[in-house]
Coordinates of C-alpha atoms and ligand atoms in Angstrom, one line a residue:
M1 CA -91.5 43.8 -70.8
D2 CA -88.9 41.3 -73.2
N3 CA -90.3 38.2 -72.0
L4 CA -93.8 39.0 -73.3
L5 CA -92.7 39.7 -76.6
W6 CA -90.5 36.8 -77.6
R7 CA -93.1 34.1 -75.8
P8 CA -95.2 33.7 -79.2
L9 CA -92.3 32.7 -80.9
P10 CA -92.6 29.3 -81.1
L11 CA -96.0 29.6 -82.0
L12 CA -94.8 31.5 -85.5
A13 CA -92.1 28.9 -86.0
L14 CA -94.8 26.2 -85.7
I15 CA -97.1 28.4 -87.9
A16 CA -93.9 28.8 -90.0
S17 CA -93.3 25.1 -90.7
F18 CA -96.9 24.6 -91.5
L19 CA -97.1 26.4 -94.0
I20 CA -93.8 25.1 -95.6
L21 CA -95.5 21.9 -95.6
F22 CA -98.5 23.8 -97.5
Y23 CA -96.4 25.0 -99.5
V24 CA -94.9 21.8 -101.2
Q25 CA -97.9 19.4 -101.0
D26 CA -99.8 22.3 -102.1
S27 CA -96.9 22.9 -105.0
H28 CA -98.3 20.0 -108.4
T29 CA -100.9 23.1 -108.4
A30 CA -98.0 25.9 -109.6
S31 CA -99.5 28.9 -107.4
F32 CA -97.3 31.3 -107.3
F33 CA -97.8 32.7 -103.7
P34 CA -98.2 29.3 -102.1
L35 CA -101.5 30.1 -99.7
K36 CA -103.7 31.8 -103.1
K37 CA -105.2 29.2 -104.3
P38 CA -106.6 30.1 -108.3
H39 CA -109.6 31.6 -108.4
V40 CA -111.9 29.0 -108.1
D41 CA -115.5 29.9 -108.2
D42 CA -117.0 27.3 -105.5
E43 CA -120.7 28.2 -106.9
C44 CA -120.5 27.1 -110.1
S45 CA -119.3 23.9 -110.0
L46 CA -120.5 20.9 -107.6
L47 CA -117.0 19.8 -106.3
P48 CA -114.7 21.5 -104.4
Y49 CA -111.8 21.4 -106.3
Q50 CA -110.0 21.8 -109.6
H51 CA -107.5 19.0 -109.6
Y52 CA -109.2 16.0 -110.1
W53 CA -109.6 11.9 -112.1
I54 CA -112.5 10.6 -113.7
S55 CA -112.6 7.1 -113.7
S56 CA -114.6 4.0 -115.6
K57 CA -114.5 1.1 -116.7
R58 CA -116.2 2.3 -119.8
I59 CA -115.0 5.6 -120.9
V60 CA -115.2 6.3 -124.9
T61 CA -111.6 7.7 -126.1
P62 CA -110.9 8.8 -130.1
D63 CA -109.2 5.4 -130.1
G64 CA -111.5 3.5 -128.5
I65 CA -113.5 2.4 -124.9
I66 CA -111.4 2.3 -122.2
S67 CA -111.2 1.3 -119.0
G68 CA -109.2 3.9 -117.2
S69 CA -109.1 7.6 -115.7
V70 CA -109.1 11.3 -117.0
E71 CA -106.9 14.0 -115.1
I72 CA -108.9 17.0 -115.2
N73 CA -106.8 19.9 -114.2
Q74 CA -108.2 24.0 -113.9
G75 CA -111.3 22.9 -116.7
K76 CA -108.7 20.9 -118.7
I77 CA -108.3 17.4 -120.6
I78 CA -104.3 16.8 -119.1
S79 CA -103.8 12.5 -119.5
I80 CA -105.7 9.4 -120.2
V81 CA -104.9 6.8 -118.2
K82 CA -105.4 2.8 -118.9
G83 CA -105.6 0.9 -116.3
G84 CA -107.2 1.4 -113.0
I85 CA -107.2 4.2 -110.4
P86 CA -103.7 6.2 -111.0
H87 CA -101.2 4.8 -108.4
G88 CA -99.3 7.5 -106.5
N89 CA -100.5 8.8 -103.4
S90 CA -103.7 8.2 -103.6
K91 CA -105.1 10.3 -100.4
Q92 CA -103.2 13.1 -102.2
K93 CA -105.2 12.4 -105.4
H94 CA -109.5 13.4 -105.9
V95 CA -110.5 10.6 -108.0
I96 CA -114.4 10.6 -108.8
D97 CA -114.8 6.9 -109.8
Y98 CA -118.1 5.8 -111.7
G99 CA -117.2 1.9 -112.4
E100 CA -119.4 1.2 -115.1
A101 CA -120.9 4.2 -116.0
V102 CA -120.1 5.4 -119.1
V103 CA -117.9 8.5 -119.7
M104 CA -118.4 9.8 -123.0
P105 CA -117.4 13.8 -124.5
G106 CA -120.0 16.1 -123.7
L107 CA -123.3 16.2 -126.6
I108 CA -122.9 18.8 -129.2
D109 CA -126.6 20.1 -130.4
A110 CA -125.8 22.3 -133.3
H111 CA -129.0 23.1 -133.0
V112 CA -131.8 24.9 -130.8
H113 CA -133.8 27.5 -130.4
L114 CA -133.3 29.2 -126.8
N115 CA -135.5 31.8 -127.9
E116 CA -133.5 35.1 -125.8
P117 CA -134.4 37.7 -126.1
G118 CA -138.1 38.5 -126.7
R119 CA -139.5 35.0 -126.4
T120 CA -139.1 34.0 -123.0
E121 CA -142.3 32.2 -122.4
W122 CA -141.2 29.8 -124.7
E123 CA -137.7 28.9 -123.5
G124 CA -134.3 31.0 -122.5
F125 CA -131.1 30.6 -121.8
L126 CA -131.0 29.6 -118.0
S127 CA -133.9 27.0 -118.1
G128 CA -132.8 25.7 -121.8
T129 CA -129.0 25.6 -120.8
K130 CA -129.8 24.1 -116.8
A131 CA -131.6 21.2 -119.4
A132 CA -128.5 21.1 -121.5
A133 CA -126.6 20.2 -118.9
A134 CA -129.3 17.7 -117.2
G135 CA -129.4 15.8 -120.8
G136 CA -125.2 15.0 -121.1
V137 CA -124.9 17.8 -123.2
T138 CA -122.1 20.4 -123.1
T139 CA -122.8 22.7 -125.5
V140 CA -125.6 24.4 -127.9
V141 CA -125.6 27.1 -130.6
D142 CA -128.4 28.3 -130.5
M143 CA -130.4 29.9 -133.8
P144 CA -130.8 33.3 -134.5
L145 CA -134.8 33.0 -134.2
N146 CA -137.3 32.9 -132.7
N147 CA -135.8 35.2 -130.4
H148 CA -136.7 39.1 -131.3
P149 CA -135.4 40.3 -132.6
T150 CA -133.8 37.8 -134.9
T151 CA -130.1 37.7 -134.9
V152 CA -128.9 39.0 -138.0
S153 CA -126.6 41.8 -137.0
K154 CA -124.0 42.9 -134.7
E155 CA -126.7 45.3 -132.6
T156 CA -128.7 42.3 -132.7
L157 CA -126.2 39.9 -131.5
E158 CA -124.8 41.7 -129.2
L159 CA -128.4 42.2 -127.6
K160 CA -128.2 38.5 -127.3
L161 CA -124.7 38.2 -125.9
E162 CA -125.9 40.2 -123.3
A163 CA -128.7 38.2 -122.5
T164 CA -127.0 35.4 -122.1
K165 CA -124.9 37.1 -118.4
K166 CA -125.6 34.4 -115.4
K167 CA -127.6 32.2 -116.9
L168 CA -125.4 29.5 -118.9
Y169 CA -124.9 26.4 -117.5
V170 CA -123.5 24.7 -121.3
D171 CA -121.4 27.0 -123.4
V172 CA -123.3 28.6 -125.9
G173 CA -122.4 29.7 -130.1
F174 CA -124.8 30.8 -132.5
W175 CA -125.4 31.6 -135.5
G176 CA -126.6 34.4 -137.1
G177 CA -129.4 34.8 -139.7
L178 CA -128.9 35.6 -143.4
I179 CA -131.9 37.5 -144.8
P180 CA -132.4 39.5 -147.7
E181 CA -131.7 42.7 -146.6
N182 CA -128.0 41.8 -144.8
A183 CA -127.6 39.0 -148.5
L184 CA -127.9 42.5 -150.5
N185 CA -125.7 44.2 -147.7
S186 CA -122.5 42.7 -147.6
S187 CA -121.4 45.4 -144.3
I188 CA -125.0 44.6 -142.0
L189 CA -123.8 40.7 -142.8
D190 CA -119.3 40.9 -142.5
G191 CA -120.4 43.0 -139.0
L192 CA -121.9 40.1 -137.5
L193 CA -120.3 37.6 -139.0
S194 CA -116.9 39.5 -137.4
A195 CA -118.9 40.2 -134.1
G196 CA -118.0 36.2 -133.9
V197 CA -121.6 34.3 -135.2
L198 CA -120.5 30.6 -136.2
G199 CA -121.9 30.8 -139.4
V200 CA -125.4 32.3 -140.4
K201 CA -129.1 30.1 -140.7
T202 CA -131.8 31.2 -143.9
F203 CA -135.3 29.8 -144.8
M204 CA -135.7 29.4 -148.2
C205 CA -139.4 29.1 -147.5
P206 CA -142.0 31.0 -145.0
S207 CA -140.3 31.1 -140.8
G208 CA -143.7 31.9 -139.5
I209 CA -141.3 34.4 -137.4
D210 CA -142.2 38.0 -138.7
D211 CA -139.0 39.1 -138.8
F212 CA -136.8 36.8 -140.2
P213 CA -137.8 36.8 -143.8
M214 CA -137.6 33.8 -146.5
T215 CA -134.5 34.6 -149.1
T216 CA -134.2 33.4 -152.6
I217 CA -131.3 30.7 -153.9
D218 CA -130.1 34.5 -155.2
H219 CA -129.9 35.6 -151.6
I220 CA -128.1 32.7 -150.8
R221 CA -125.5 33.2 -153.4
E222 CA -124.4 36.5 -151.6
G223 CA -124.2 35.2 -148.1
L224 CA -122.1 32.2 -149.8
S225 CA -119.8 35.2 -150.8
V226 CA -119.9 36.8 -148.0
L227 CA -118.9 33.5 -145.8
A228 CA -116.3 32.4 -148.4
K229 CA -114.5 34.6 -147.3
Y230 CA -114.6 33.7 -143.1
K231 CA -115.3 29.9 -144.3
R232 CA -117.8 29.6 -141.5
P233 CA -120.6 27.5 -142.7
L234 CA -124.8 28.4 -144.3
V235 CA -127.0 26.6 -142.3
V236 CA -130.3 26.6 -144.7
H237 CA -133.9 25.2 -144.2
A238 CA -133.9 23.8 -146.7
E239 CA -138.1 23.5 -148.5
I240 CA -139.3 25.5 -151.3
Q241 CA -143.1 26.1 -151.0
L242 CA -144.5 24.2 -154.2
D243 CA -147.9 23.8 -155.2
S244 CA -149.5 26.0 -153.3
E245 CA -152.8 25.6 -154.5
N246 CA -152.7 21.6 -153.3
H247 CA -152.0 23.3 -149.6
L248 CA -155.1 25.9 -149.9
K249 CA -157.3 23.0 -150.9
L250 CA -156.5 20.9 -147.7
K251 CA -156.4 23.5 -145.9
A252 CA -160.1 23.9 -146.7
D253 CA -160.5 20.2 -147.4
G254 CA -158.8 17.8 -144.5
D255 CA -159.0 17.7 -141.1
P256 CA -156.5 19.9 -139.4
R257 CA -156.7 17.6 -136.8
S258 CA -155.6 14.7 -138.7
Y259 CA -151.8 14.1 -139.2
S260 CA -152.3 13.1 -142.6
T261 CA -153.7 16.7 -143.3
Y262 CA -150.6 18.2 -142.4
L263 CA -148.1 15.3 -144.2
K264 CA -149.9 15.8 -147.0
S265 CA -149.5 20.2 -147.1
R266 CA -145.9 19.1 -147.3
P267 CA -144.9 16.9 -149.2
P268 CA -141.0 15.2 -149.7
S269 CA -141.1 17.5 -153.2
W270 CA -140.8 20.6 -151.3
E271 CA -137.6 19.5 -149.6
Q272 CA -136.8 18.6 -153.2
A273 CA -137.2 21.5 -154.6
A274 CA -134.9 23.1 -152.0
I275 CA -131.8 21.0 -152.3
R276 CA -131.8 20.7 -156.2
E277 CA -131.6 24.1 -156.4
L278 CA -129.4 24.3 -153.3
V279 CA -127.2 22.0 -155.2
H280 CA -126.8 23.8 -158.3
V281 CA -125.0 26.5 -156.5
T282 CA -122.8 24.3 -154.1
K283 CA -120.6 23.2 -156.9
D284 CA -119.2 26.1 -156.7
T285 CA -117.9 25.2 -153.1
R286 CA -115.6 22.8 -154.6
K287 CA -111.7 23.5 -154.9
G288 CA -110.6 26.2 -156.8
G289 CA -114.2 26.8 -157.5
P290 CA -115.9 30.5 -157.6
L291 CA -117.4 29.9 -153.6
E292 CA -114.1 28.0 -152.9
G293 CA -114.4 28.3 -148.8
A294 CA -117.9 28.6 -148.5
H295 CA -120.1 25.8 -147.0
V296 CA -123.3 24.4 -147.3
H297 CA -124.9 22.4 -144.2
I298 CA -128.8 21.3 -144.6
V299 CA -131.0 21.4 -141.3
H300 CA -133.0 18.7 -139.6
L301 CA -133.6 16.0 -143.2
S302 CA -136.4 14.0 -143.0
D303 CA -136.6 13.0 -146.4
S304 CA -134.9 10.2 -147.4
S305 CA -135.5 9.7 -150.8
Y306 CA -134.2 12.0 -153.6
S307 CA -133.3 14.3 -151.0
L308 CA -130.0 12.5 -150.1
D309 CA -129.7 10.9 -153.3
L310 CA -129.3 14.6 -154.4
I311 CA -126.3 15.3 -151.2
K312 CA -124.7 11.8 -151.7
E313 CA -124.1 12.8 -155.5
A314 CA -123.0 16.2 -154.7
K315 CA -121.0 14.7 -151.9
S316 CA -119.0 12.9 -154.5
R317 CA -118.4 15.7 -156.8
G318 CA -116.6 17.4 -154.0
D319 CA -118.6 19.8 -153.2
S320 CA -118.7 21.5 -149.4
I321 CA -121.9 20.2 -148.4
S322 CA -123.1 17.9 -145.1
V323 CA -126.6 17.3 -143.9
E324 CA -128.6 16.7 -140.7
T325 CA -131.2 14.7 -139.5
C326 CA -132.7 15.4 -136.5
S327 CA -133.9 13.2 -133.2
H328 CA -137.4 13.4 -133.7
Y329 CA -138.0 11.8 -137.6
L330 CA -135.2 8.9 -136.2
A331 CA -137.6 8.3 -132.9
F332 CA -141.4 8.2 -134.2
S333 CA -143.1 7.9 -137.4
S334 CA -146.4 9.0 -139.3
E335 CA -148.4 6.5 -138.5
E336 CA -148.3 6.8 -135.1
I337 CA -148.8 10.2 -134.5
K338 CA -152.5 10.1 -132.9
D339 CA -155.5 13.1 -134.3
G340 CA -154.9 16.2 -132.8
D341 CA -151.7 15.3 -131.3
T342 CA -149.7 18.4 -132.1
R343 CA -146.9 18.6 -129.7
F344 CA -145.4 15.8 -133.1
K345 CA -145.5 19.0 -135.8
C346 CA -142.4 20.3 -136.5
S347 CA -141.3 21.7 -140.8
P348 CA -139.7 19.1 -141.9
P349 CA -143.1 17.1 -141.5
I350 CA -142.0 13.6 -139.5
R351 CA -142.4 11.0 -142.7
D352 CA -143.7 7.2 -142.6
A353 CA -141.5 4.5 -141.2
A354 CA -139.6 3.4 -144.3
N355 CA -139.3 6.4 -144.2
K356 CA -137.3 7.0 -140.8
E357 CA -135.7 3.6 -141.8
K358 CA -133.9 5.2 -145.0
L359 CA -132.7 7.7 -142.3
W360 CA -131.6 5.7 -139.9
E361 CA -129.5 3.1 -142.7
A362 CA -128.1 6.5 -144.3
L363 CA -126.5 7.9 -140.8
L364 CA -125.3 4.3 -139.9
E365 CA -123.8 4.3 -143.2
G366 CA -122.4 7.8 -143.0
H367 CA -124.2 10.0 -145.5
I368 CA -125.6 11.9 -142.7
D369 CA -123.2 13.7 -141.0
F370 CA -124.3 14.2 -137.6
L371 CA -127.6 15.2 -135.2
T372 CA -128.9 17.8 -134.1
S373 CA -132.4 18.3 -131.4
D374 CA -134.1 20.9 -133.7
H375 CA -135.8 22.2 -130.3
S376 CA -138.0 24.8 -130.8
P377 CA -140.5 24.7 -128.3
T378 CA -143.6 27.6 -127.6
L379 CA -146.3 28.0 -125.1
P380 CA -148.5 25.0 -124.8
K381 CA -151.1 27.5 -125.7
L382 CA -149.7 28.3 -128.8
K383 CA -149.6 23.9 -129.6
L384 CA -153.4 24.3 -130.2
F385 CA -154.1 21.3 -127.6
D386 CA -157.6 22.2 -127.0
E387 CA -158.0 22.4 -131.4
G388 CA -155.9 19.8 -132.1
D389 CA -155.3 21.7 -135.2
F390 CA -152.1 20.8 -137.4
L391 CA -152.0 23.7 -139.5
R392 CA -152.3 26.1 -137.0
A393 CA -150.7 24.8 -134.0
W394 CA -146.7 26.1 -133.4
G395 CA -144.7 23.8 -135.2
G396 CA -141.1 22.9 -133.2
V397 CA -140.7 19.9 -131.2
S398 CA -139.0 19.7 -128.1
S399 CA -136.6 17.6 -126.8
L400 CA -133.3 19.3 -125.7
Q401 CA -133.0 17.4 -122.6
F402 CA -133.7 14.2 -123.8
D403 CA -130.8 14.3 -127.0
L404 CA -128.7 11.0 -125.4
P405 CA -131.4 8.7 -124.1
V406 CA -133.5 9.0 -127.9
A407 CA -130.6 8.4 -129.5
W408 CA -129.5 5.5 -127.2
T409 CA -133.3 4.3 -127.1
Y410 CA -134.5 4.4 -130.6
G411 CA -130.8 3.5 -131.9
K412 CA -130.5 -0.2 -129.8
K413 CA -132.6 -1.5 -132.5
Y414 CA -130.0 -0.7 -135.4
G415 CA -127.3 -1.8 -132.8
V416 CA -125.6 1.9 -132.0
T417 CA -122.7 2.0 -130.0
L418 CA -121.3 4.2 -127.9
E419 CA -118.7 5.6 -130.4
Q420 CA -120.9 5.6 -133.2
L421 CA -123.2 8.1 -130.7
S422 CA -119.8 10.0 -129.5
L423 CA -119.0 10.6 -133.1
W424 CA -122.3 11.7 -134.4
W425 CA -123.4 13.9 -131.3
S426 CA -119.9 15.5 -129.9
K427 CA -117.0 15.1 -132.8
R428 CA -118.2 15.8 -136.1
P429 CA -121.1 18.6 -134.3
A430 CA -117.4 20.0 -133.4
V431 CA -115.8 20.0 -136.7
F432 CA -118.8 21.4 -138.1
A433 CA -119.3 24.1 -135.6
G434 CA -115.6 25.2 -135.2
L435 CA -115.6 24.9 -132.5
E436 CA -112.3 23.2 -131.5
S437 CA -110.8 21.8 -127.5
K438 CA -114.4 20.4 -127.8
G439 CA -116.3 17.1 -129.1
A440 CA -113.5 14.4 -127.5
I441 CA -112.0 13.4 -124.3
A442 CA -108.4 13.9 -125.3
V443 CA -105.7 15.8 -123.8
G444 CA -105.2 19.4 -124.4
N445 CA -109.2 19.5 -124.8
H446 CA -111.7 21.0 -122.9
A447 CA -112.6 18.8 -120.1
D448 CA -116.8 18.5 -121.7
I449 CA -118.0 14.9 -120.5
A450 CA -121.3 13.6 -120.2
V451 CA -121.2 10.2 -117.7
W452 CA -124.1 8.2 -117.8
Q453 CA -125.2 4.6 -117.5
P454 CA -127.3 3.2 -120.8
E455 CA -128.7 0.2 -119.3
V456 CA -131.4 2.2 -117.1
E457 CA -134.4 3.0 -117.5
F458 CA -137.0 5.7 -117.0
E459 CA -140.1 6.6 -117.9
L460 CA -141.2 10.7 -118.7
N461 CA -143.9 10.6 -116.4
D462 CA -144.9 13.8 -114.7
D463 CA -141.9 13.1 -111.7
Y464 CA -139.7 13.1 -113.4
P465 CA -137.5 16.4 -113.6
V466 CA -137.5 17.7 -116.5
F467 CA -135.8 21.3 -116.9
I468 CA -136.3 22.9 -120.0
R469 CA -139.5 25.6 -119.7
N470 CA -142.3 24.5 -121.0
P471 CA -142.1 20.1 -120.6
S472 CA -145.7 19.4 -121.9
V473 CA -145.0 20.9 -125.3
S474 CA -142.8 17.1 -125.6
A475 CA -144.1 14.8 -127.4
Y476 CA -141.0 12.7 -124.9
M477 CA -143.6 13.2 -122.1
G478 CA -144.5 9.4 -121.3
K479 CA -142.3 7.9 -122.7
R480 CA -140.1 4.8 -121.7
L481 CA -136.3 5.7 -122.7
S482 CA -132.8 4.2 -121.3
G483 CA -129.8 6.0 -120.9
K484 CA -130.2 8.5 -118.0
V485 CA -127.3 10.7 -117.9
L486 CA -125.5 11.0 -113.6
A487 CA -122.7 13.6 -113.7
T488 CA -122.2 16.7 -116.9
F489 CA -118.9 18.3 -116.2
V490 CA -118.4 21.5 -118.7
R491 CA -115.3 23.3 -118.3
G492 CA -114.2 21.1 -115.8
N493 CA -116.9 22.4 -113.2
L494 CA -119.6 19.5 -112.2
V495 CA -122.4 21.4 -113.4
F496 CA -125.0 18.7 -112.9
K497 CA -124.8 15.6 -111.5
D498 CA -128.0 13.1 -109.0
G499 CA -130.5 15.6 -110.7
K500 CA -129.5 18.9 -109.5
H501 CA -126.8 21.9 -110.6
A502 CA -124.7 23.7 -109.3
P503 CA -125.4 26.7 -107.3
A504 CA -123.7 29.3 -110.3
A505 CA -124.2 28.5 -114.3
C506 CA -121.1 29.6 -115.2
G507 CA -121.0 29.0 -118.9
V508 CA -119.8 30.6 -121.6
T509 CA -120.5 32.4 -124.6
I510 CA -118.6 30.6 -128.3
L511 CA -117.5 33.3 -130.6
A512 CA -115.7 32.6 -134.0
K513 CA -112.4 34.8 -134.0
Ligands
LIG1 N1 -139.1 28.6 -136.9 C1 -138.9 27.8 -136.2 O1 -138.8 28.0 -134.8 N2 -139.0 26.7 -137.4 C2 -138.6 25.6 -136.3 N3 -139.2 24.9 -136.6 C3 -139.4 23.2 -137.1 N4 -138.6 22.7 -137.5 O2 -140.7 23.6 -136.9 C4 -137.2 25.5 -137.9 O3 -136.2 24.8 -137.4 O4 -137.5 25.2 -138.9
LIG2 ZN1 -135.6 24.5 -139.7
LIG3 ZN1 -134.6 24.8 -136.3

């Protein structure tokens, strides 16, 4: 009997020594209990480990482009080493060598309409963030419309947050909405801001959505006085409907299938009128002014003439103001939009080629702060493709998945560099939206990374894997682009690789504190 009890001893000793060995090898992961590795939900990432190195000959860092490797552990960048693959016992190290492919900070798209809850047939958190991940976009900031109800109170933000569960492939922050109701009742606005929106968005013209009414400059001033306390921005759709008689006449007489009819119905003077009112108010955002702490950001600038001059002037006198333009204003011009092709309808409208040149110039010179997509999709039937009626079709361009290749392809002519791309698409939007630990490949930051091949071209044909909900509404379908995204990492999780997504959606919501 005794004998039988002692017989397994050698085996137990063997197991014990194996455990000790394992503990020593694994101790760098600092686990308290040696066999219990930190919890890794292996569904979140296409990698089976959390501590690894990404190496490449072209890593875009704030200090320039380096050849070397980025060490990632538990979702963060923990070291950046110049030179080849890191030394040491390389068998123990997980190194992903991307060779010549570019390793860049993931893109931050601060202007997207994901339309959930309420209009998920237009887009939605799942399809929208899958598209983002496939395009190297690691964070998006969602607009307070065209979801239903719109995000204009603490309660409606809660509905949105509830709707995100298990649907986010990338991290998502939220803009709230400034409408007359909450502008005149600051406790609603306070509630919305306390609940964590990164700032609020308002329309100075009809938004096309019933539960998102437009505001006047007086509402905007009220809103800014609340925002000043939180030091969060007001983002503004800056167009004021002028000459409505001309507008109605065009509607009655112009050919609705002709893009020029639509273009004439929304002239640059609309943008200029709105921006003129805004810069009058932003005077008070200067140091020592009554609105110090508030900031005005003009979304989707299209007019590169007088509107831009007004913004430049306001900036130079010290107002707290910034401006974005969008991919489609830099990629397309009105001359090339064919009759009836309402995929290109958006507001403000895409203007002529000379205007586009000046937008590029302003971007390159730093007068336009950063880029966004204004991804604002809808159902194909609301684009009225059969009639091709520009005046009645839904306005909005769909492009979230193509932010990176579009800026690269259309920027080639202007000599755009990788560093400029990451400034316009990562660093500056991160600072603007208050996204700490994002926007740059730097030690301590989230490991939000896009890996892509700038030289590889592809055609956006029907065989191309497009993840937005309704690809046919995108103005980019049929275009040839360069810049193929190979892999996307969100907080260290490899969420997209070679056309496939991780099994589970593990992006998080970003709320301001
Ligand atoms: N309701 C919208 O989504 N509008 C958007 N539509 C565009 N840009 O055509 C926008 O941002 O103004
Ligand atoms: Zn807008
Ligand atoms: Zn928009």
